[in-house]
Short mmCIF file of C-alpha atoms in Angstrom, two decimals:
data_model
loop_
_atom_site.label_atom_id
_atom_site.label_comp_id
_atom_site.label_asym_id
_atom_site.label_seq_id
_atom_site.Cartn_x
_atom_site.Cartn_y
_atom_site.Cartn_z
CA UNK A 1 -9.55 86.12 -18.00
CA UNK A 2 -8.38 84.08 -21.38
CA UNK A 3 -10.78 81.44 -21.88
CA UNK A 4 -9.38 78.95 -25.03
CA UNK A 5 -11.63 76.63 -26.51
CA UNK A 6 -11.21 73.92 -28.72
CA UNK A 7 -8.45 75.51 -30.60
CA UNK A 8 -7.26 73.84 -33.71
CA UNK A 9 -4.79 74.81 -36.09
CA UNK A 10 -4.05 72.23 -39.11
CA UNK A 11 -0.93 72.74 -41.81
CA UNK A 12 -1.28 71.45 -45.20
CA UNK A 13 2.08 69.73 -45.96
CA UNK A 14 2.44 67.66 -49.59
CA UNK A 15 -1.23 66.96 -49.42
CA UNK A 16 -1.24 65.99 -46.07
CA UNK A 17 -2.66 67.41 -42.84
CA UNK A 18 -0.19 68.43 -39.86
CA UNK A 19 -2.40 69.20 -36.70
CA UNK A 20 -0.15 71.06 -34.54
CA UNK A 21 -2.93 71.98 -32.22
CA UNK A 22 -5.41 69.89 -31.22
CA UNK A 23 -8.58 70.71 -29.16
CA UNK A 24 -7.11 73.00 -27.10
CA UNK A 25 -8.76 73.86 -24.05
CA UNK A 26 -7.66 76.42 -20.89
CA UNK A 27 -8.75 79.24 -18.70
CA UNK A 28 -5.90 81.63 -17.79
CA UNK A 29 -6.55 83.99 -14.49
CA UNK A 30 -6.52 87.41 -15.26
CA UNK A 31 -2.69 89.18 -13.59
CA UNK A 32 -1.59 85.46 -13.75
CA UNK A 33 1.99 84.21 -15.01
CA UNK A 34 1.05 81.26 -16.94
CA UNK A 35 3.57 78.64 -18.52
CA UNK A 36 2.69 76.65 -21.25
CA UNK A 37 6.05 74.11 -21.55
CA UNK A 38 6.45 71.49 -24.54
CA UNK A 39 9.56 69.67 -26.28
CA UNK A 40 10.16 70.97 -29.76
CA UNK A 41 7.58 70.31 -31.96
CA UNK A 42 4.75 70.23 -29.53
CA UNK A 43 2.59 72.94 -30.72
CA UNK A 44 3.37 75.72 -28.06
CA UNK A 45 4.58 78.44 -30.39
CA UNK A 46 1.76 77.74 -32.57
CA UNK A 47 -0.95 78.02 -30.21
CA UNK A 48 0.67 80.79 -28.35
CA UNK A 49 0.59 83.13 -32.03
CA UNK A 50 -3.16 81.83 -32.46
CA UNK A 51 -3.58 83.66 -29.47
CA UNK A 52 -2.89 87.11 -31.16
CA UNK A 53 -3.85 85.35 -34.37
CA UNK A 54 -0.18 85.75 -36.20
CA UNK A 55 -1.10 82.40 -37.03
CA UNK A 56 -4.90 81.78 -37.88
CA UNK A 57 -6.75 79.08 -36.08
CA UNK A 58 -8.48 76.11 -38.39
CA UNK A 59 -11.21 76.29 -35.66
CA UNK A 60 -12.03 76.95 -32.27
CA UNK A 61 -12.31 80.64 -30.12
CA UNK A 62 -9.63 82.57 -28.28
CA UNK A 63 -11.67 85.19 -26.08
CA UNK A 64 -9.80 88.30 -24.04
CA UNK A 65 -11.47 89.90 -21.44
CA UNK A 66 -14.88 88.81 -22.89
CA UNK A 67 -13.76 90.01 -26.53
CA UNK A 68 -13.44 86.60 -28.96
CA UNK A 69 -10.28 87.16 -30.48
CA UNK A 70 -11.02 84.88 -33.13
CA UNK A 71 -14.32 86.68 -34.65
CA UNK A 72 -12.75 90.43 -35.31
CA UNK A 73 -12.76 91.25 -38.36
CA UNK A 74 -8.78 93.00 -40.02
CA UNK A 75 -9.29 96.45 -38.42
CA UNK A 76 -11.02 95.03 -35.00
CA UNK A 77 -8.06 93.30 -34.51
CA UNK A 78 -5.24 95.51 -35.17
CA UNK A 79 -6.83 97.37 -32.36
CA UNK A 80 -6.95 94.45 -30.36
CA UNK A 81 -3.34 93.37 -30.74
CA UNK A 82 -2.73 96.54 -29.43
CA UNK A 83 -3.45 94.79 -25.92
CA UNK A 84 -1.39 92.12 -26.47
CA UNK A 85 2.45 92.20 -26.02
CA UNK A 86 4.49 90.07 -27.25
CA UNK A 87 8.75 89.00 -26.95
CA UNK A 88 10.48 86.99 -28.97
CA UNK A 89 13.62 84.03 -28.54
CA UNK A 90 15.62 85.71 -31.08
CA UNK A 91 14.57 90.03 -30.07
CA UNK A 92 12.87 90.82 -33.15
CA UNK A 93 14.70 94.36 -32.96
CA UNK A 94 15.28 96.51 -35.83
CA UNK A 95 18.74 96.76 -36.37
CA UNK A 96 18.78 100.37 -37.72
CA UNK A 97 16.84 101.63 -34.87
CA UNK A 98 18.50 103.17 -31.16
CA UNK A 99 17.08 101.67 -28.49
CA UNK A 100 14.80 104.29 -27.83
CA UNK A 101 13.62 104.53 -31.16
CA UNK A 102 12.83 100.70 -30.91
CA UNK A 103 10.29 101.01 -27.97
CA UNK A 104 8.94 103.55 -29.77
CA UNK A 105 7.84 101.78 -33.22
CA UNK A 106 4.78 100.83 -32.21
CA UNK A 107 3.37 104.10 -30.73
CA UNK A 108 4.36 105.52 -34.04
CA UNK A 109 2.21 102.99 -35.49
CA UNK A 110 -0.63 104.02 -32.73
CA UNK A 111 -0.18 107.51 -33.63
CA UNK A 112 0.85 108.65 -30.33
CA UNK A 113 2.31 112.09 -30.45
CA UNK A 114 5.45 112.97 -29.99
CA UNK A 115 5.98 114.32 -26.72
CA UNK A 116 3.62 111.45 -25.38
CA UNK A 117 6.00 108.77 -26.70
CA UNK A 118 8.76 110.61 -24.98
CA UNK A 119 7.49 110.17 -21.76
CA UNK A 120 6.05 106.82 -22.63
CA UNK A 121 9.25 105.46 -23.75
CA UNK A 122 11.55 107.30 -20.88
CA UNK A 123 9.23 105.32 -18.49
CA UNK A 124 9.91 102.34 -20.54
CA UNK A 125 13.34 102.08 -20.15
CA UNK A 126 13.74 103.43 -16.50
CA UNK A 127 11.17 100.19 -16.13
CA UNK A 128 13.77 98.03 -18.00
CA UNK A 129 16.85 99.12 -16.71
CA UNK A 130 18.13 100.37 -19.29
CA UNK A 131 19.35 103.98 -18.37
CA UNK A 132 21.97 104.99 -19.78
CA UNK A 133 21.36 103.23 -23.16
CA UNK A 134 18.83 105.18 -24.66
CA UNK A 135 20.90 106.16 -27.90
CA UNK A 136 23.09 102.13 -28.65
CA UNK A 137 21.70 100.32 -31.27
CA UNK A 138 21.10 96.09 -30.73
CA UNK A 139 24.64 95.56 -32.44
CA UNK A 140 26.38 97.56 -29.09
CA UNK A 141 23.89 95.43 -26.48
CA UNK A 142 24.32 92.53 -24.75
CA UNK A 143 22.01 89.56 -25.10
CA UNK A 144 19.73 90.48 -21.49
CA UNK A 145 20.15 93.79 -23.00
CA UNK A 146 18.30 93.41 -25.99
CA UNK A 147 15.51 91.33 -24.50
CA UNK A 148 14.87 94.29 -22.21
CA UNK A 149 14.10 96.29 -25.39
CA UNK A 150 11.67 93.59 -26.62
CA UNK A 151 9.89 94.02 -23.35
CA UNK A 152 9.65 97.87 -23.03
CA UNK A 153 8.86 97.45 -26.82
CA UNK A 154 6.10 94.71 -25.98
CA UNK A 155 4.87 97.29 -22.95
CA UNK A 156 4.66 100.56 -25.06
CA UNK A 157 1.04 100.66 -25.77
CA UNK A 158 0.00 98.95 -22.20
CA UNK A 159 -1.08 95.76 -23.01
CA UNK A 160 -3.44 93.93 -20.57
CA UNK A 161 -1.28 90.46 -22.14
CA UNK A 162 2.02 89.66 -22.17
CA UNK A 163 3.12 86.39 -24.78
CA UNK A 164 6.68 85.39 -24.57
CA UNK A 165 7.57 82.95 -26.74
CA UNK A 166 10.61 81.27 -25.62
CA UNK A 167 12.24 84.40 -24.28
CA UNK A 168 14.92 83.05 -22.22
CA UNK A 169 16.12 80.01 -24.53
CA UNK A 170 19.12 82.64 -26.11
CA UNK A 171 20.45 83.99 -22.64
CA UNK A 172 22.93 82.12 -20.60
CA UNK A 173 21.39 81.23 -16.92
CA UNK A 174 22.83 84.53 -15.07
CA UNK A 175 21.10 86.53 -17.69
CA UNK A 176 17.48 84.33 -17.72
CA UNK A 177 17.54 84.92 -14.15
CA UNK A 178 17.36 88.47 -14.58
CA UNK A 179 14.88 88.84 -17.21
CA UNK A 180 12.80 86.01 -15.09
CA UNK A 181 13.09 88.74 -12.22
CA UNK A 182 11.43 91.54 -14.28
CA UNK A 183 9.23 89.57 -15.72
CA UNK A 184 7.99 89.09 -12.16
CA UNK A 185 8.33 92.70 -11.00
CA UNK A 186 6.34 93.93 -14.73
CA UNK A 187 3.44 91.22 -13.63
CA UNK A 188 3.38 92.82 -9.95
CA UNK A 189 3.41 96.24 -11.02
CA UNK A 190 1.51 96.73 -14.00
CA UNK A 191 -0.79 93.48 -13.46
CA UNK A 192 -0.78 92.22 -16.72
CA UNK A 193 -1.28 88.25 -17.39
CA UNK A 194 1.66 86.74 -19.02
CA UNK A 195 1.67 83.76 -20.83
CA UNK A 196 5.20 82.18 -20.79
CA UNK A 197 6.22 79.57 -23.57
CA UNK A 198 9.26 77.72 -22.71
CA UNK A 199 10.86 73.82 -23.40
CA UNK A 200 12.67 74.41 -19.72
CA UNK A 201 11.45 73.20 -16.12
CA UNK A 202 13.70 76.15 -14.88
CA UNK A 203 11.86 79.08 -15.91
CA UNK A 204 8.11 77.38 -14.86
CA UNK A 205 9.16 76.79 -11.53
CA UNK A 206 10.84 79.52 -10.74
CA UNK A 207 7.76 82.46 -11.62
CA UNK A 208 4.76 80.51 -12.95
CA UNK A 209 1.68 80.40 -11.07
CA UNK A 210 0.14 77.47 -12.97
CA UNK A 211 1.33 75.12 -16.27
CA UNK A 212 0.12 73.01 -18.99
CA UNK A 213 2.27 70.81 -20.73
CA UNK A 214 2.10 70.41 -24.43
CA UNK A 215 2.41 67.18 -26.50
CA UNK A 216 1.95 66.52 -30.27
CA UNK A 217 -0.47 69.84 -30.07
CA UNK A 218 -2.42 68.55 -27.08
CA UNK A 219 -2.30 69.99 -23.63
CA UNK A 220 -1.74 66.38 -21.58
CA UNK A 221 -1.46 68.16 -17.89
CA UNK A 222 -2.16 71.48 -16.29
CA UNK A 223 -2.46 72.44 -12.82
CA UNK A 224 -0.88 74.69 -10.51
CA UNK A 225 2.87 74.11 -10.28
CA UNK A 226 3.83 73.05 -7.12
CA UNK A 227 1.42 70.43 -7.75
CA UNK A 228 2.81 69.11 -10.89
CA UNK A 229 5.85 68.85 -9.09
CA UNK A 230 4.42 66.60 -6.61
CA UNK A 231 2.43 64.62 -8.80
CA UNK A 232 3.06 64.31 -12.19
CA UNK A 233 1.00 62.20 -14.02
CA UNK A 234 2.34 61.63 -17.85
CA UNK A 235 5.45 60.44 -18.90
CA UNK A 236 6.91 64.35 -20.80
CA UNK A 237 5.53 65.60 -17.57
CA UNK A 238 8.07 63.89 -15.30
CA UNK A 239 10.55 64.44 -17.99
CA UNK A 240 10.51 68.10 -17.61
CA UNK A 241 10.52 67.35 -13.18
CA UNK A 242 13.95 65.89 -13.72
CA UNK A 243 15.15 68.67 -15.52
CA UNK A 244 14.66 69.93 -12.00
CA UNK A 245 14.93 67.24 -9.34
CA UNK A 246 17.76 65.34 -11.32
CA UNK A 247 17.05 62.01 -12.08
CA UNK A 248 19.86 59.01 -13.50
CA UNK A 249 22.82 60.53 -12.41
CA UNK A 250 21.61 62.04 -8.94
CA UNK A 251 20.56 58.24 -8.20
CA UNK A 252 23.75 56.37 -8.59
CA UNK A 253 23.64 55.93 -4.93
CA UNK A 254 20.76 54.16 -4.78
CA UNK A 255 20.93 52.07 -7.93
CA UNK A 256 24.78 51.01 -5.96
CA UNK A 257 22.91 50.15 -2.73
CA UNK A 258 20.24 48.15 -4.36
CA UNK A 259 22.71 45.93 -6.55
CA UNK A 260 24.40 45.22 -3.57
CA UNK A 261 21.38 44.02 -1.35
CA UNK A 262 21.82 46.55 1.16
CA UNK A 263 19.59 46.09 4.42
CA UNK A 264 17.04 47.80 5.72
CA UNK A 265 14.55 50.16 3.61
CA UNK A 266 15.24 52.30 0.75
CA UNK A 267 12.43 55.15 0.92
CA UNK A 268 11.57 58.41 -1.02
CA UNK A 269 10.52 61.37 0.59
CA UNK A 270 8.24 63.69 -1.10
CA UNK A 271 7.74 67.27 0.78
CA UNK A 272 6.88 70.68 0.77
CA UNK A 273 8.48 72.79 2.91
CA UNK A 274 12.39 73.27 3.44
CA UNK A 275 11.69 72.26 7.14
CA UNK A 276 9.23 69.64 6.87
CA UNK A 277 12.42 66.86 6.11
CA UNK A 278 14.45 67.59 8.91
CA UNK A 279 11.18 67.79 11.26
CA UNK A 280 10.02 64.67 10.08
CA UNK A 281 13.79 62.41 10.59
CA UNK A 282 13.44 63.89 14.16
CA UNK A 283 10.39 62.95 15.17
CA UNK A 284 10.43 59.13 13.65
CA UNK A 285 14.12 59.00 15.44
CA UNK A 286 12.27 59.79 18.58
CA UNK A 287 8.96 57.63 18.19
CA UNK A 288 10.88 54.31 16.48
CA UNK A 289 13.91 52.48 17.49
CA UNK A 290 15.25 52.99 13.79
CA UNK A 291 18.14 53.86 12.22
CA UNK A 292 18.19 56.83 9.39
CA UNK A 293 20.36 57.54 7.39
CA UNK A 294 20.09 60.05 4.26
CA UNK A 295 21.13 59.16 0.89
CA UNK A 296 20.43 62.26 -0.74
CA UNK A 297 18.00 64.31 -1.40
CA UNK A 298 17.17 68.05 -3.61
CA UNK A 299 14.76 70.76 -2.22
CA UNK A 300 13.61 73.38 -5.07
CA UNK A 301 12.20 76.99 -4.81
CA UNK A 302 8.97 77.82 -7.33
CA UNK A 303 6.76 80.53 -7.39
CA UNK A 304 4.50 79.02 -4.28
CA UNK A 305 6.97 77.60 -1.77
CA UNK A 306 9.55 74.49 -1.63
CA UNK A 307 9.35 71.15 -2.90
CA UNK A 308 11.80 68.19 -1.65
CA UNK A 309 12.40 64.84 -2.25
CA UNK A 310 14.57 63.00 0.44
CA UNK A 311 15.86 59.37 -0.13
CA UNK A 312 16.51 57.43 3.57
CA UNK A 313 17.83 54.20 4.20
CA UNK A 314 15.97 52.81 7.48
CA UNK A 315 17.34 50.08 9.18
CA UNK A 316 16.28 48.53 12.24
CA UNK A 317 13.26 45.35 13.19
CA UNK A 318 11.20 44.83 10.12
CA UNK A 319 8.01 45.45 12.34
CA UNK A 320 9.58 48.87 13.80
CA UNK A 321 10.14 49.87 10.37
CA UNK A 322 6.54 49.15 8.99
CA UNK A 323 5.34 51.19 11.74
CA UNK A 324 7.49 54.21 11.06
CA UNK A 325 6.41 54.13 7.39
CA UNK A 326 2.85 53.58 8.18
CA UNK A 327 3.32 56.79 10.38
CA UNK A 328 4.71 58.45 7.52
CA UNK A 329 2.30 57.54 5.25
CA UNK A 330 -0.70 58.17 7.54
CA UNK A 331 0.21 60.77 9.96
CA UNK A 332 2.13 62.87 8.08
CA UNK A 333 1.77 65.33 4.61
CA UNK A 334 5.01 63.87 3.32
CA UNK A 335 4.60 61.61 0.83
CA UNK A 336 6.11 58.08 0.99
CA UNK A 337 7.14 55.03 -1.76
CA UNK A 338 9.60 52.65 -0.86
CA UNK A 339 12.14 52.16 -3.19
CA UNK A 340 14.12 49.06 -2.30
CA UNK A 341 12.84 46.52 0.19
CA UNK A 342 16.55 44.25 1.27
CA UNK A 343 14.32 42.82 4.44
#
């Protein structure tokens, strides 16, 4: 468990005060993949180096496995960082180092003999996938490549916490998807909690567990993701859902239908479930003497199952109608707004 509470951090800047975090507050499940997502300048980065204390906090406690963080005094803690992993956007490699001799700088810096950092970092880059390229240097690797040897380096001394710190935002989508993918397969097999800091709606949905969205060094929503999907509440929140779910140019239909008056009912569908949509038009075709007749709609994976939105024109009485809707609404798990009413 990593409880946070009340975290502050304030820069002085020309005699002024720059609070990039402000009263931070969360409890992250121990084994967890956690996303903490923000627009530039939020505050992410910052908090997420308080959390190792890279950056020191102004006020407030960071406590690991029942150990505050935030009280150790130099030495305490450069044991404790030992614990906590940590990848970069930009790889952090050293340039003059193989690849092997990368993940092992910091068991050097442990002390860890060398036949145990042998078979420490062999492991490490079996883990990785990176047979084969024990002896290239970061100049010779690819982009995916070289984040895999800021993760085995991150994993050398078995940290119980992984921090990534926008560790994606450099790779082009084919190559995010894979790192995503052993990100997962590292949480499952070594059951460490990862903390994932990111500015894209991508990378939440696809492995987080739970998020909290940053803004102006505030966390203004949190909750578990397929949830936020469904229901987000602040205005950066439903931002970063359209990312996702599309939003201006995947509704040209409808703002076209609308402008010209069309009949009937504009509604959105909100589901989980890649089935629920087509079991739902089925059944309201069979209990109502309405037409249906899909607009559009987007269905998207994350970590805990599907989540849909459907638009349908419905045409038929205006008392039929009501009745489907209300059966939607009332009867159903789907949610239901109506989006243009031409009745």
């Amino acid at each position: 468990m990593i409880s946070i509470e009340g975290l502050n951090k304030i820069f002085k800047q020309n005699n002024k005060q720059l609070k990039a975090v402000d009263n931070l507050n969360l409890k992250i499940n121990q084994g967890e993949i956690y996303g903490i997502i923000g627009y530039s300048g939020a505050g992410k980065s910052t908090f997420v180096r308080l959390i190792n204390r890279l950056e020191e906090p102004s006020s407030g406690k960071v406590i690991i496995d029942k150990q505050e963080i935030t009280a150790l005094k130099s030495n305490e803690l450069r044991l404790a960082r030992r614990e906590i992993g940590m990848i970069f956007q930009h790889f952090n490699l050293l340039w003059s180092r193989t690849v092997k001799e990368n993940i092992a700088f910091p068991l050097e810096i442990a002390g860890v003999s060398k036949d145990e950092r042998e078979k420490r970092v062999q492991e490490l880059i079996d883990l990785v996938g990176l047979s084969g390229r024990e002896n290239a240097y970061p100049s010779q690797l690819s982009g995916g490549q070289k984040q895999r040897v800021g993760i085995a380096r991150a994993l050398a001394n078995k940290p119980k916490v992984l921090l990534c710190d926008e560790a994606t935002s450099a790779l082009d989508p084919e190559t995010t998807n894979s790192i995503l993918e052993l990100l997962v397969d590292i949480n499952a097999k070594m059951k460490l909690t990862i903390i994932l800091i990111t500015h894209e709606m991508h990378v939440i949905r696809k492995i987080c567990s739970r998020v909290a969205v940053m803004e102006n060094g505030k966390v203004v929503e949190q909750g578990d993701v397929l949830n936020v999907f469904q229901k987000p509440q602040q205005s950066v929140t439903k931002k970063f859902v359209e990312q996702v779910m599309g939003n201006d140019e995947d509704n040209e239909i409808i703002n076209q239908l609308i402008t010209n008056k069309t009949s009937g009912k504009i509604i959105r569908l909100q589901f989980i479930g890649e089935t629920t949509n087509q079991a739902l038009i089925s059944e309201v075709s069979r209990k109502f003497n309405v037409d249906l007749n899909i607009l559009q709609g987007k269905i998207t994976q994350t970590k805990h199952g599907a989540f849909g939105t459907l638009y349908v024109q419905v045409n038929g009485d205006k008392d039929v109608i009501k009745d489907a809707c209300r059966f939607i609404e009332n009867e159903t798990s789907v949610e239901l707004e109506v989006i243009e009413n031409a009745i």
